[in-house]
Amino acid sequence: MQLSEEQQEAVDGFISAIEQGRSQYTIAGLAGTGKTTVIRALIDALDMAHDYAVCTPTGKAAHVLRTKGVEAQTLHSLLYYPREDKSKGKVDFVDNDEPMPDIVIVDEASMLTVRMVEDLRARVRFVCYVGDHGQLEPVGDDPELMKHADFVLKQIHRQAEGSGIITFAHRMREGLAPLSTGPEAQVLRKAFTGMHNADVILVARNATRARLNRWVRTKRGFAGALPEIGEQVICLRNNSERRVFNGMTGRVVDIEPGSYQARMSVETDDGLREDMPIMSEQFGREKTLQDPRLMRRDAPTLWDFGYALTAHKSQGSEWPTVVVYDECPSNWDLNRWRYTAATRASKQLYWYIT
């Protein structure tokens, strides 16, 4: 593997931190700086004496990393396992009592909360955090890992320099006005004919998300309250017993309707087919249901239509064709929101000015 001087310096710092007996090392880098290449190099640098794992905060992020040739799992599956509390009729997640690896490399570390970091530090001898310091802060307490990184990758690599998407994303982070940067990243002042055929539409508000999901479904010929075979869906809550996690997306391959609880088979990002009960009334809602029945051991899983997502929910994911509905409220961190949304596209970005 051919590394740049900067990337090699990041890897050397990682090895030095382990040899010094430190408990953690943090590498930050914006889009195009080769963070995945560095993760592969970190793995190669570990000798056979080290037991290690590569983790991400979400199932979708783990899937993206696996498509790039890095075997990864969710942090949740490493640290916790479900235990039934028969007296309360529910399942609690408790610390995994299996031996932990010596070293854990965490990708998409900008998404970690304080609780996740504390649990890692308590269980793992050495943790290497790799993340994008330009993305949105995590939902919850921010441990500010990216603000105090040990090493920051700054060089945009040649394959990324020619990308209109990367150029556009960096413009957004610098606070510049949205401007087309080539055929790969186009700014639109009005909706285009094929907008409903994009892999995903990213928005800021849940009300917009719900409205656009209804619009896309209508354009694609779907009309029922529940999803139909072939529709895109997204999981809204972890359920390790059913092997589904918050942020996981997939397509419906079968469904049995029900007023409160239906049953749905989904082909997930990993190509696995999962059959599970679902809560019918979640579909089309602006907010995630908070229902005591969801705490029961036999609780249905929570899913919604997955054509339009909030940029917050999209973190750790990427799609070939992305439409961004630029409606970020003025009291948000506009530059960070726009940068995060833009970097979700891998081949084509359409930036729609509302």
Tab-separated table of C-alpha atoms in Angstrom:
chain	number	residue	atom	x	y	z
A	1	MET	CA	0.000	0.000	0.000
A	2	GLN	CA	1.462	3.320	-1.124
A	3	LEU	CA	0.912	5.980	1.537
A	4	SER	CA	1.568	9.676	1.309
A	5	GLU	CA	4.097	11.171	3.717
A	6	GLU	CA	1.229	12.582	5.769
A	7	GLN	CA	-0.650	9.280	5.933
A	8	GLN	CA	2.519	7.427	6.960
A	9	GLU	CA	3.055	9.977	9.722
A	10	ALA	CA	-0.453	9.266	11.025
A	11	VAL	CA	0.233	5.511	11.062
A	12	ASP	CA	3.609	5.995	12.763
A	13	GLY	CA	1.899	8.080	15.434
A	14	PHE	CA	-0.592	5.255	15.989
A	15	ILE	CA	2.199	2.681	16.501
A	16	SER	CA	4.146	5.061	18.738
A	17	ALA	CA	1.053	5.652	20.913
A	18	ILE	CA	0.642	1.889	21.411
A	19	GLU	CA	4.329	1.442	22.264
A	20	GLN	CA	4.116	4.298	24.788
A	21	GLY	CA	1.237	2.591	26.554
A	22	ARG	CA	-1.265	5.309	25.768
A	23	SER	CA	-4.979	4.497	25.924
A	24	GLN	CA	-6.099	6.304	22.773
A	25	TYR	CA	-5.034	8.027	19.562
A	26	THR	CA	-7.226	10.199	17.336
A	27	ILE	CA	-6.930	10.848	13.594
A	28	ALA	CA	-9.137	13.489	11.967
A	29	GLY	CA	-9.516	14.310	8.293
A	30	LEU	CA	-11.977	15.934	5.913
A	31	ALA	CA	-13.486	14.224	2.875
A	32	GLY	CA	-10.857	13.223	0.315
A	33	THR	CA	-7.911	12.953	2.731
A	34	GLY	CA	-7.810	9.139	2.563
A	35	LYS	CA	-9.090	8.092	5.991
A	36	THR	CA	-10.127	4.613	4.775
A	37	THR	CA	-6.667	4.098	3.266
A	38	VAL	CA	-5.169	5.036	6.635
A	39	ILE	CA	-7.430	2.532	8.431
A	40	ARG	CA	-6.218	-0.232	6.104
A	41	ALA	CA	-2.634	0.829	6.850
A	42	LEU	CA	-3.316	0.826	10.610
A	43	ILE	CA	-4.543	-2.770	10.318
A	44	ASP	CA	-1.473	-3.762	8.293
A	45	ALA	CA	0.767	-2.149	10.912
A	46	LEU	CA	-0.561	-4.371	13.699
A	47	ASP	CA	1.491	-7.520	14.146
A	48	MET	CA	0.014	-10.925	14.911
A	49	ALA	CA	0.476	-10.379	18.640
A	50	HIS	CA	-2.353	-7.828	18.663
A	51	ASP	CA	-5.989	-8.814	18.776
A	52	TYR	CA	-8.011	-5.998	17.191
A	53	ALA	CA	-11.454	-5.051	15.900
A	54	VAL	CA	-12.694	-2.335	13.553
A	55	CYS	CA	-16.008	-0.794	14.608
A	56	THR	CA	-18.415	1.960	13.603
A	57	PRO	CA	-21.259	3.660	15.497
A	58	THR	CA	-23.953	2.445	13.048
A	59	GLY	CA	-24.739	-0.630	10.995
A	60	LYS	CA	-24.854	1.417	7.783
A	61	ALA	CA	-21.372	2.837	8.444
A	62	ALA	CA	-20.044	-0.684	9.036
A	63	HIS	CA	-21.575	-1.794	5.739
A	64	VAL	CA	-19.970	1.125	3.863
A	65	LEU	CA	-16.573	0.234	5.329
A	66	ARG	CA	-16.987	-3.436	4.365
A	67	THR	CA	-17.716	-2.411	0.753
A	68	LYS	CA	-14.309	-0.696	0.809
A	69	GLY	CA	-12.542	-3.886	1.862
A	70	VAL	CA	-12.360	-3.389	5.633
A	71	GLU	CA	-14.105	-5.951	7.835
A	72	ALA	CA	-16.117	-4.006	10.400
A	73	GLN	CA	-18.864	-4.436	12.978
A	74	THR	CA	-21.011	-2.074	15.010
A	75	LEU	CA	-19.678	-0.749	18.286
A	76	HIS	CA	-22.955	-1.821	19.872
A	77	SER	CA	-22.401	-5.481	18.929
A	78	LEU	CA	-18.867	-5.380	20.372
A	79	LEU	CA	-19.716	-3.859	23.748
A	80	TYR	CA	-23.215	-5.069	24.602
A	81	TYR	CA	-25.541	-8.017	24.329
A	82	PRO	CA	-29.289	-8.360	24.988
A	83	ARG	CA	-30.428	-9.956	28.269
A	84	GLU	CA	-34.032	-10.795	29.000
A	85	ASP	CA	-35.480	-9.433	32.258
A	86	LYS	CA	-38.407	-11.806	32.782
A	87	SER	CA	-39.688	-9.920	35.844
A	88	LYS	CA	-40.158	-6.766	33.733
A	89	GLY	CA	-40.995	-8.543	30.492
A	90	LYS	CA	-38.375	-6.699	28.501
A	91	VAL	CA	-34.849	-6.955	27.138
A	92	ASP	CA	-32.005	-4.869	28.567
A	93	PHE	CA	-28.597	-4.360	26.974
A	94	VAL	CA	-25.742	-5.200	29.319
A	95	ASP	CA	-21.958	-5.235	29.009
A	96	ASN	CA	-20.634	-8.033	26.866
A	97	ASP	CA	-18.672	-10.329	29.186
A	98	GLU	CA	-16.670	-11.854	26.328
A	99	PRO	CA	-12.947	-10.918	26.241
A	100	MET	CA	-12.388	-7.627	24.432
A	101	PRO	CA	-9.729	-7.184	21.717
A	102	ASP	CA	-6.527	-5.389	22.735
A	103	ILE	CA	-7.075	-2.654	20.154
A	104	VAL	CA	-10.242	-1.169	18.657
A	105	ILE	CA	-10.175	1.122	15.624
A	106	VAL	CA	-13.365	3.211	15.413
A	107	ASP	CA	-14.308	4.747	12.066
A	108	GLU	CA	-16.850	7.615	11.845
A	109	ALA	CA	-15.742	8.562	15.371
A	110	SER	CA	-17.234	12.058	15.052
A	111	MET	CA	-20.596	10.354	15.707
A	112	LEU	CA	-19.604	8.964	19.120
A	113	THR	CA	-21.278	10.195	22.299
A	114	VAL	CA	-19.627	10.584	25.713
A	115	ARG	CA	-21.273	7.338	26.884
A	116	MET	CA	-19.805	5.354	23.960
A	117	VAL	CA	-16.323	6.734	24.611
A	118	GLU	CA	-16.530	6.015	28.338
A	119	ASP	CA	-17.653	2.421	27.715
A	120	LEU	CA	-14.797	1.887	25.267
A	121	ARG	CA	-12.190	3.293	27.643
A	122	ALA	CA	-13.474	1.087	30.444
A	123	ARG	CA	-13.287	-2.123	28.405
A	124	VAL	CA	-10.522	-1.753	25.804
A	125	ARG	CA	-6.790	-1.246	26.383
A	126	PHE	CA	-6.210	0.988	23.334
A	127	VAL	CA	-8.669	2.800	21.060
A	128	CYS	CA	-7.861	4.573	17.803
A	129	TYR	CA	-10.558	7.035	16.722
A	130	VAL	CA	-10.784	8.020	13.040
A	131	GLY	CA	-13.312	10.633	11.950
A	132	ASP	CA	-14.254	13.704	9.966
A	133	HIS	CA	-13.977	16.898	12.011
A	134	GLY	CA	-16.165	18.745	9.515
A	135	GLN	CA	-19.301	16.690	10.097
A	136	LEU	CA	-22.209	17.380	12.427
A	137	GLU	CA	-21.786	16.772	16.143
A	138	PRO	CA	-23.296	13.574	17.565
A	139	VAL	CA	-26.884	13.499	18.817
A	140	GLY	CA	-26.183	13.610	22.564
A	141	ASP	CA	-23.174	14.692	24.624
A	142	ASP	CA	-20.166	15.415	22.414
A	143	PRO	CA	-16.813	14.058	23.703
A	144	GLU	CA	-15.110	16.464	21.251
A	145	LEU	CA	-12.705	13.831	19.994
A	146	MET	CA	-12.274	15.574	16.654
A	147	LYS	CA	-11.527	18.944	18.269
A	148	HIS	CA	-8.513	17.486	20.062
A	149	ALA	CA	-7.157	15.072	17.456
A	150	ASP	CA	-3.581	13.810	17.756
A	151	PHE	CA	-3.168	13.989	13.996
A	152	VAL	CA	-5.108	15.847	11.295
A	153	LEU	CA	-4.969	14.699	7.661
A	154	LYS	CA	-4.956	17.810	5.462
A	155	GLN	CA	-3.891	16.720	1.985
A	156	ILE	CA	-6.709	16.164	-0.526
A	157	HIS	CA	-5.513	13.254	-2.674
A	158	ARG	CA	-5.332	13.287	-6.440
A	159	GLN	CA	-8.337	11.019	-7.030
A	160	ALA	CA	-10.410	13.314	-4.803
A	161	GLU	CA	-9.029	16.606	-6.159
A	162	GLY	CA	-10.814	16.035	-9.467
A	163	SER	CA	-14.141	15.278	-7.805
A	164	GLY	CA	-16.789	17.948	-8.198
A	165	ILE	CA	-18.511	16.538	-5.117
A	166	ILE	CA	-15.431	16.903	-2.914
A	167	THR	CA	-14.809	20.411	-4.250
A	168	PHE	CA	-18.435	21.358	-3.588
A	169	ALA	CA	-18.365	19.890	-0.062
A	170	HIS	CA	-15.250	21.844	0.872
A	171	ARG	CA	-16.832	25.040	-0.474
A	172	MET	CA	-19.804	24.409	1.823
A	173	ARG	CA	-17.537	23.921	4.826
A	174	GLU	CA	-15.809	27.228	4.077
A	175	GLY	CA	-19.160	29.029	4.110
A	176	LEU	CA	-19.244	29.839	0.390
A	177	ALA	CA	-22.501	30.015	-1.538
A	178	PRO	CA	-23.701	26.801	-3.247
A	179	LEU	CA	-22.289	26.769	-6.777
A	180	SER	CA	-22.129	23.980	-9.356
A	181	THR	CA	-18.626	22.502	-9.497
A	182	GLY	CA	-19.052	20.308	-12.562
A	183	PRO	CA	-21.531	17.707	-13.794
A	184	GLU	CA	-21.099	15.641	-10.604
A	185	ALA	CA	-22.277	18.450	-8.296
A	186	GLN	CA	-25.058	20.630	-9.662
A	187	VAL	CA	-27.002	23.420	-7.964
A	188	LEU	CA	-30.658	23.580	-8.995
A	189	ARG	CA	-33.142	26.405	-8.472
A	190	LYS	CA	-36.143	24.219	-9.236
A	191	ALA	CA	-36.919	20.533	-8.934
A	192	PHE	CA	-35.870	18.394	-11.875
A	193	THR	CA	-37.930	15.689	-13.536
A	194	GLY	CA	-36.052	12.716	-12.134
A	195	MET	CA	-35.684	13.963	-8.556
A	196	HIS	CA	-37.880	11.147	-7.218
A	197	ASN	CA	-35.532	8.541	-8.724
A	198	ALA	CA	-32.509	9.596	-6.643
A	199	ASP	CA	-31.078	7.041	-4.234
A	200	VAL	CA	-31.944	9.364	-1.344
A	201	ILE	CA	-33.136	12.907	-0.649
A	202	LEU	CA	-31.542	14.625	2.362
A	203	VAL	CA	-33.358	17.312	4.331
A	204	ALA	CA	-33.077	19.217	7.614
A	205	ARG	CA	-36.612	18.988	9.003
A	206	ASN	CA	-38.607	15.872	9.853
A	207	ALA	CA	-41.750	17.521	8.502
A	208	THR	CA	-40.043	17.878	5.109
A	209	ARG	CA	-38.788	14.300	5.317
A	210	ALA	CA	-42.318	12.957	5.877
A	211	ARG	CA	-43.749	15.139	3.078
A	212	LEU	CA	-41.086	14.127	0.543
A	213	ASN	CA	-41.460	10.455	1.418
A	214	ARG	CA	-45.160	10.765	0.562
A	215	TRP	CA	-44.336	12.619	-2.664
A	216	VAL	CA	-41.727	10.078	-3.829
A	217	ARG	CA	-44.066	7.181	-3.046
A	218	THR	CA	-46.792	8.780	-5.146
A	219	LYS	CA	-44.386	9.408	-8.054
A	220	ARG	CA	-43.239	5.780	-7.884
A	221	GLY	CA	-46.772	4.434	-7.823
A	222	PHE	CA	-47.111	3.472	-4.148
A	223	ALA	CA	-50.106	4.629	-2.128
A	224	GLY	CA	-50.809	2.436	0.935
A	225	ALA	CA	-50.153	3.362	4.557
A	226	LEU	CA	-47.680	0.484	4.835
A	227	PRO	CA	-44.734	-0.114	2.517
A	228	GLU	CA	-45.179	-2.367	-0.477
A	229	ILE	CA	-42.794	-4.881	-2.003
A	230	GLY	CA	-39.788	-3.101	-3.523
A	231	GLU	CA	-39.966	0.022	-1.351
A	232	GLN	CA	-37.028	1.625	0.464
A	233	VAL	CA	-37.204	1.573	4.255
A	234	ILE	CA	-34.978	2.634	7.146
A	235	CYS	CA	-34.707	1.214	10.656
A	236	LEU	CA	-35.248	3.751	13.445
A	237	ARG	CA	-34.283	1.749	16.519
A	238	ASN	CA	-31.694	-0.911	17.426
A	239	ASN	CA	-33.027	-4.441	17.880
A	240	SER	CA	-30.097	-6.852	18.081
A	241	GLU	CA	-32.353	-9.879	18.576
A	242	ARG	CA	-33.773	-9.183	15.114
A	243	ARG	CA	-30.303	-8.225	13.830
A	244	VAL	CA	-31.407	-4.725	12.798
A	245	PHE	CA	-29.909	-1.406	13.870
A	246	ASN	CA	-30.769	2.271	13.802
A	247	GLY	CA	-29.889	3.714	10.388
A	248	MET	CA	-29.924	0.381	8.543
A	249	THR	CA	-31.657	0.640	5.179
A	250	GLY	CA	-33.079	-1.963	2.861
A	251	ARG	CA	-35.865	-2.949	0.481
A	252	VAL	CA	-39.101	-4.715	1.308
A	253	VAL	CA	-39.349	-8.204	-0.197
A	254	ASP	CA	-42.573	-9.275	1.538
A	255	ILE	CA	-45.155	-7.797	3.906
A	256	GLU	CA	-48.192	-9.046	5.843
A	257	PRO	CA	-50.393	-6.061	6.849
A	258	GLY	CA	-51.736	-5.443	10.356
A	259	SER	CA	-53.333	-2.437	12.071
A	260	TYR	CA	-50.954	-2.339	15.071
A	261	GLN	CA	-48.319	-4.924	14.237
A	262	ALA	CA	-47.483	-6.071	10.734
A	263	ARG	CA	-44.783	-8.427	9.499
A	264	MET	CA	-42.136	-7.438	6.985
A	265	SER	CA	-39.220	-9.111	5.231
A	266	VAL	CA	-36.368	-6.769	4.296
A	267	GLU	CA	-33.265	-7.298	2.211
A	268	THR	CA	-30.756	-5.195	4.141
A	269	ASP	CA	-27.616	-3.359	3.041
A	270	ASP	CA	-25.625	-6.486	3.802
A	271	GLY	CA	-27.684	-8.542	1.366
A	272	LEU	CA	-29.328	-10.446	4.218
A	273	ARG	CA	-33.025	-11.161	4.327
A	274	GLU	CA	-34.575	-10.440	7.705
A	275	ASP	CA	-38.167	-11.283	8.610
A	276	MET	CA	-39.610	-9.410	11.605
A	277	PRO	CA	-42.663	-7.814	13.208
A	278	ILE	CA	-42.974	-4.071	12.607
A	279	MET	CA	-44.996	-1.304	14.254
A	280	SER	CA	-47.482	-0.219	11.589
A	281	GLU	CA	-48.258	3.257	12.938
A	282	GLN	CA	-44.608	4.417	12.669
A	283	PHE	CA	-44.736	4.692	8.884
A	284	GLY	CA	-45.199	8.240	7.643
A	285	ARG	CA	-44.838	9.884	11.067
A	286	GLU	CA	-42.601	12.899	11.621
A	287	LYS	CA	-41.250	11.653	14.969
A	288	THR	CA	-40.090	8.282	16.257
A	289	LEU	CA	-42.727	6.639	18.432
A	290	GLN	CA	-42.122	6.565	22.177
A	291	ASP	CA	-44.376	3.703	23.269
A	292	PRO	CA	-44.018	1.575	26.447
A	293	ARG	CA	-44.928	-1.469	24.355
A	294	LEU	CA	-41.610	-1.093	22.560
A	295	MET	CA	-39.771	-2.108	25.751
A	296	ARG	CA	-41.260	-5.593	25.766
A	297	ARG	CA	-39.195	-8.571	24.735
A	298	ASP	CA	-41.534	-9.315	21.839
A	299	ALA	CA	-41.761	-5.659	20.769
A	300	PRO	CA	-42.083	-4.987	17.026
A	301	THR	CA	-39.234	-3.230	15.233
A	302	LEU	CA	-39.465	0.410	14.148
A	303	TRP	CA	-39.115	1.305	10.462
A	304	ASP	CA	-40.163	4.147	8.175
A	305	PHE	CA	-40.031	4.938	4.483
A	306	GLY	CA	-36.442	5.580	3.406
A	307	TYR	CA	-36.620	7.786	0.314
A	308	ALA	CA	-35.994	11.009	2.250
A	309	LEU	CA	-33.823	11.220	5.382
A	310	THR	CA	-32.486	13.975	7.596
A	311	ALA	CA	-28.801	14.772	7.124
A	312	HIS	CA	-28.267	13.836	10.785
A	313	LYS	CA	-29.653	10.339	10.146
A	314	SER	CA	-27.498	9.987	7.015
A	315	GLN	CA	-24.146	10.279	8.803
A	316	GLY	CA	-21.903	7.295	8.218
A	317	SER	CA	-23.747	6.439	4.981
A	318	GLU	CA	-23.230	7.161	1.313
A	319	TRP	CA	-25.264	6.676	-1.860
A	320	PRO	CA	-24.415	6.981	-5.575
A	321	THR	CA	-27.002	9.713	-6.333
A	322	VAL	CA	-28.065	12.179	-3.636
A	323	VAL	CA	-30.449	15.141	-3.751
A	324	VAL	CA	-30.013	17.676	-0.942
A	325	TYR	CA	-33.016	19.845	-0.079
A	326	ASP	CA	-31.211	22.916	1.255
A	327	GLU	CA	-33.532	24.128	4.009
A	328	CYS	CA	-31.189	24.254	7.005
A	329	PRO	CA	-32.533	26.650	9.690
A	330	SER	CA	-30.444	29.782	10.254
A	331	ASN	CA	-29.849	28.940	13.917
A	332	TRP	CA	-28.071	25.679	12.998
A	333	ASP	CA	-24.415	25.314	12.034
A	334	LEU	CA	-25.137	25.829	8.330
A	335	ASN	CA	-21.613	25.152	7.061
A	336	ARG	CA	-21.312	21.878	8.966
A	337	TRP	CA	-24.800	20.730	7.941
A	338	ARG	CA	-24.167	21.458	4.264
A	339	TYR	CA	-20.754	19.776	4.317
A	340	THR	CA	-22.191	16.643	5.959
A	341	ALA	CA	-25.053	16.428	3.455
A	342	ALA	CA	-22.798	16.958	0.422
A	343	THR	CA	-20.330	14.248	1.428
A	344	ARG	CA	-23.061	11.573	1.403
A	345	ALA	CA	-22.933	11.408	-2.426
A	346	SER	CA	-20.372	9.130	-4.068
A	347	LYS	CA	-21.174	9.739	-7.769
A	348	GLN	CA	-23.814	12.431	-8.294
A	349	LEU	CA	-24.975	15.342	-6.128
A	350	TYR	CA	-27.957	17.566	-6.894
A	351	TRP	CA	-28.229	20.575	-4.578
A	352	TYR	CA	-31.753	21.938	-4.603
A	353	ILE	CA	-32.186	25.525	-3.361
A	354	THR	CA	-35.674	25.764	-1.833
